[in-house]
GROMACS .gro file of C-alpha atoms in nm:
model
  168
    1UNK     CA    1  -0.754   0.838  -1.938
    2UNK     CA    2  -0.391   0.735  -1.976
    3UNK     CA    3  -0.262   0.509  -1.726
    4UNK     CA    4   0.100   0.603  -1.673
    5UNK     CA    5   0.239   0.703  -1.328
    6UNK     CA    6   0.626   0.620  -1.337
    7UNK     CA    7   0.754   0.877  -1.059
    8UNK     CA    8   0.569   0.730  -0.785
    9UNK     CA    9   0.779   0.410  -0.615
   10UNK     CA   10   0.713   0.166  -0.289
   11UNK     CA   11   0.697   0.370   0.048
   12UNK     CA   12   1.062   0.439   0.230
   13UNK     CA   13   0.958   0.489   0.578
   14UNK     CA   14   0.747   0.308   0.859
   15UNK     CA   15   0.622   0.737   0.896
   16UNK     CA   16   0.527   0.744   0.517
   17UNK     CA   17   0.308   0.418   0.527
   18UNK     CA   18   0.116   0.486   0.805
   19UNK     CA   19   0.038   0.851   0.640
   20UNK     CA   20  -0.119   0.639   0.347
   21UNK     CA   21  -0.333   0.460   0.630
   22UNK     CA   22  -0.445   0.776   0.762
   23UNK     CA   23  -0.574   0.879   0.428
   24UNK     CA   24  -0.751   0.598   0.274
   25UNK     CA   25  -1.050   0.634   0.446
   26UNK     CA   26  -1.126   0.975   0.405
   27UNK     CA   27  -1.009   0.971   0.016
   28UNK     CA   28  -1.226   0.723  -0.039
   29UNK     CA   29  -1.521   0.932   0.107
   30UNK     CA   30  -1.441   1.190  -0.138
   31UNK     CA   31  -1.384   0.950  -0.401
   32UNK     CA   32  -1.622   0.651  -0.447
   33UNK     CA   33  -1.478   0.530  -0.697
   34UNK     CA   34  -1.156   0.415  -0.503
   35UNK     CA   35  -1.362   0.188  -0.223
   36UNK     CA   36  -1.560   0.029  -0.509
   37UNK     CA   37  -1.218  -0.138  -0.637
   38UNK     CA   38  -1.194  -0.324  -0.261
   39UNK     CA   39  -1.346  -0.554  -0.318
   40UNK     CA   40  -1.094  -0.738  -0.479
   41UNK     CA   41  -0.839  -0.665  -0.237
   42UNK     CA   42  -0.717  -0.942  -0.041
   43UNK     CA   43  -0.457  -0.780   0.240
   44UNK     CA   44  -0.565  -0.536   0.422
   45UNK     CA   45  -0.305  -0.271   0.677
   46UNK     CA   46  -0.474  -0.148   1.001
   47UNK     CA   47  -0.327   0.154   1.281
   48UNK     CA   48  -0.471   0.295   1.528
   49UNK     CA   49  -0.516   0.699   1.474
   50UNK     CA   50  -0.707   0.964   1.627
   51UNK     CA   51  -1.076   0.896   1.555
   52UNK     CA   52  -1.032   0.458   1.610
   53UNK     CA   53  -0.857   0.257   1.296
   54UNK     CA   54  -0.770   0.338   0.990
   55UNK     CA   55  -0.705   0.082   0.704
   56UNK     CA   56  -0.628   0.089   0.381
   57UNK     CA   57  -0.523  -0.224   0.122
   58UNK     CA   58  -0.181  -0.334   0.046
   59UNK     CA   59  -0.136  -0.151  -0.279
   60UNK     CA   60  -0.261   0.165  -0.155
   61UNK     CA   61  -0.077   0.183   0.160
   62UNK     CA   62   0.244   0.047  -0.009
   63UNK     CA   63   0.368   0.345  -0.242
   64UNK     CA   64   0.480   0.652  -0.183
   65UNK     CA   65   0.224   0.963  -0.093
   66UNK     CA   66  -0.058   0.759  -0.262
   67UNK     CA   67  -0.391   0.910  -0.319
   68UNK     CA   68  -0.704   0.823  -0.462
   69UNK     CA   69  -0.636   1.014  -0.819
   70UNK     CA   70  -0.295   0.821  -0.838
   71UNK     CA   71  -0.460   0.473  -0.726
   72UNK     CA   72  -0.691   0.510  -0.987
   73UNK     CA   73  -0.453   0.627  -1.305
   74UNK     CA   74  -0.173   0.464  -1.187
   75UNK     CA   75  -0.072   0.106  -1.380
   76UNK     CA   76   0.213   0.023  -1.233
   77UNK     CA   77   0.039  -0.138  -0.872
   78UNK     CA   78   0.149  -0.453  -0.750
   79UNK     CA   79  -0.026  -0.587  -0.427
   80UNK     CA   80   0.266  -0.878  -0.415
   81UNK     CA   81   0.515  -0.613  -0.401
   82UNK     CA   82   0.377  -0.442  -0.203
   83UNK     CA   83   0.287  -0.701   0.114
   84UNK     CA   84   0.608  -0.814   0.033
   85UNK     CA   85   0.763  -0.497   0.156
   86UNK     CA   86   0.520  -0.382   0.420
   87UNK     CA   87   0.622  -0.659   0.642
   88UNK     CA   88   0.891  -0.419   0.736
   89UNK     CA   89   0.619  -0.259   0.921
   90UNK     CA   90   0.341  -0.472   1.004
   91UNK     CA   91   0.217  -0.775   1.168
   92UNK     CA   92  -0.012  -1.040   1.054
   93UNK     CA   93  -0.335  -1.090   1.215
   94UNK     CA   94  -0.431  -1.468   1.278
   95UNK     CA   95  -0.760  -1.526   1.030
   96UNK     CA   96  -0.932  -1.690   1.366
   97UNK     CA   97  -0.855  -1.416   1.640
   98UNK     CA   98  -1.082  -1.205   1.845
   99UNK     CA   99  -0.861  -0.896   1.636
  100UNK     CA  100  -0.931  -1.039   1.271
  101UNK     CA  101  -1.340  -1.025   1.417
  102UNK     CA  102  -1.278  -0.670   1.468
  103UNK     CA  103  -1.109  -0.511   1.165
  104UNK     CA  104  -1.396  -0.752   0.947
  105UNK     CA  105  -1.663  -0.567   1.096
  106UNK     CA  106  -1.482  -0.226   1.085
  107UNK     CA  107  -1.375  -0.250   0.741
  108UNK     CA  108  -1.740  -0.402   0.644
  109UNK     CA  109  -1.894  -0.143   0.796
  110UNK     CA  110  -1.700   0.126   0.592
  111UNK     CA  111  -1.722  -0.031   0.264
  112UNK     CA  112  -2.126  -0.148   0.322
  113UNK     CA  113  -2.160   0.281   0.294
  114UNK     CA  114  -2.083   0.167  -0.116
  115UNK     CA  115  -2.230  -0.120  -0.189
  116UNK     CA  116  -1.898  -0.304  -0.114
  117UNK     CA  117  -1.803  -0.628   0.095
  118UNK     CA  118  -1.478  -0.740   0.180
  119UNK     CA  119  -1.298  -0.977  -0.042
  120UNK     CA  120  -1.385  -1.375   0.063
  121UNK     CA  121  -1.021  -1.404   0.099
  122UNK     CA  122  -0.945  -1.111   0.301
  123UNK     CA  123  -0.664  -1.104   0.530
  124UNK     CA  124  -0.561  -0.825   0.788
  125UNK     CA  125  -0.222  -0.667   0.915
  126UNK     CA  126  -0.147  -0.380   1.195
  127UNK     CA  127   0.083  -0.141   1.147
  128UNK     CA  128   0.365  -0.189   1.393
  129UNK     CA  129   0.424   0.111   1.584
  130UNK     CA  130   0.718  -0.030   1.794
  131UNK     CA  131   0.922   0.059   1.483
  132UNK     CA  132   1.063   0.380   1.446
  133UNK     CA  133   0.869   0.525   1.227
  134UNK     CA  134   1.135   0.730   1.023
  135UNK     CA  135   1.299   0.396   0.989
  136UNK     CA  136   1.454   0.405   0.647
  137UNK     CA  137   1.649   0.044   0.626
  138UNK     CA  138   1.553  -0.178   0.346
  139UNK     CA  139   1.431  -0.491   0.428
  140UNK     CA  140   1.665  -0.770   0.359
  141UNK     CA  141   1.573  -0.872   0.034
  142UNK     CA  142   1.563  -0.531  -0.082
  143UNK     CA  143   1.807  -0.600  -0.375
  144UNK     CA  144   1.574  -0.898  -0.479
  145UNK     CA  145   1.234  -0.663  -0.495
  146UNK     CA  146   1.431  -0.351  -0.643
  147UNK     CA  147   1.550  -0.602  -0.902
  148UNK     CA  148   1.207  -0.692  -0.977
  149UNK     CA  149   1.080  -0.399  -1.046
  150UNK     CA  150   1.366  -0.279  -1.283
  151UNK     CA  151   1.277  -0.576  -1.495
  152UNK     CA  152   0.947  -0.447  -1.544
  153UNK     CA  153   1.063  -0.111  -1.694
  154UNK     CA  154   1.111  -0.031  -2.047
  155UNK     CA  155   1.443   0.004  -2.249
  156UNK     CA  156   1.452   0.381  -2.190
  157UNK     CA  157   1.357   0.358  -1.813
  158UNK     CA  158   1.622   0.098  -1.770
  159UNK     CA  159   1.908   0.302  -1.943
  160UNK     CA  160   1.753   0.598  -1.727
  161UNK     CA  161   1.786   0.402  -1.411
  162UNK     CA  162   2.173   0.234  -1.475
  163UNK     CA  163   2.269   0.627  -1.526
  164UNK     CA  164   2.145   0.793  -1.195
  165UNK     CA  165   2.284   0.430  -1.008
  166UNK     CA  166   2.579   0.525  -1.155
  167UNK     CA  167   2.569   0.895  -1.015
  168UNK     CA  168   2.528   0.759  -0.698
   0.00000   0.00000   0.00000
């Protein structure tokens, strides 16, 4: 299967990430195959929604409308990038709270159902829900991160992308 998902980008609203929180879980019910990667995720998004938590790791939570068939075809997926830009929206949990004790066993529990652990390394994060969540400012180094990620395209994409800035 080609690997090529261009038209998908970071997510633009505190709303829009917590919408990939709610669905992690239950793609990953329907789709094994996306829980057996997480193991080798590191940082890992938590909110409260209307069964108990929901979680999901940085570089599925981080782009826009993600699901499971996009997580898995898509090439493009930076989990830098994207806890770079999710601290818009979230809040580190200290590695040695009563909190961080909690989302291990929660998230263990969930991936144990697939023969998965939790990274070694893993850290956690909770969605902050004191922010708006149709809170569309950039965060401050937006310019920085949006540069980054243009110097990953290819000639053509570039070109593409100086037009439509132009347009603007």
């Amino acid at each position: 299967m080609e690997k090529t998902v261009k038209t998908d980008y970071l997510v633009s609203s505190a709303n829009g990430f917590r919408q990939n929180l709610l669905r992690y879980r239950h793609e990953g019910l329907d789709t094994p195959e996306l829980v057996r990667n997480a193991a080798k995720a590191r940082s890992w998004y938590f909110c409260e929604g209307d069964g108990g938590w929901e979680f999901a790791p940085s570089r599925f939570a981080g782009y826009h409308d993600m699901t499971a068939q996009k997580y898995l075809e898509a090439d493009y997926l930076n989990g830098t990038e994207t806890e770079h830009h999710l601290k818009l929206w979230s809040t580190p949990v200290a590695g040695d709270s009563l909190q961080h004790e909690k989302f291990h066993e929660i998230l263990s529990r969930y991936l144990a159902q697939f023969g998965v652990k939790p990274n070694a390394s893993v850290r956690f994060n909770i969605f902050s829900a004191s922010f708006d969540p149709d809170h569309k400012t950039p965060p401050p180094d937006f310019v920085e991160l949006l540069l980054g990620i243009v110097e990953r395209l290819d000639f053509d994409d570039r070109k593409r992308f100086e037009v439509e800035l132009r347009e603007l």
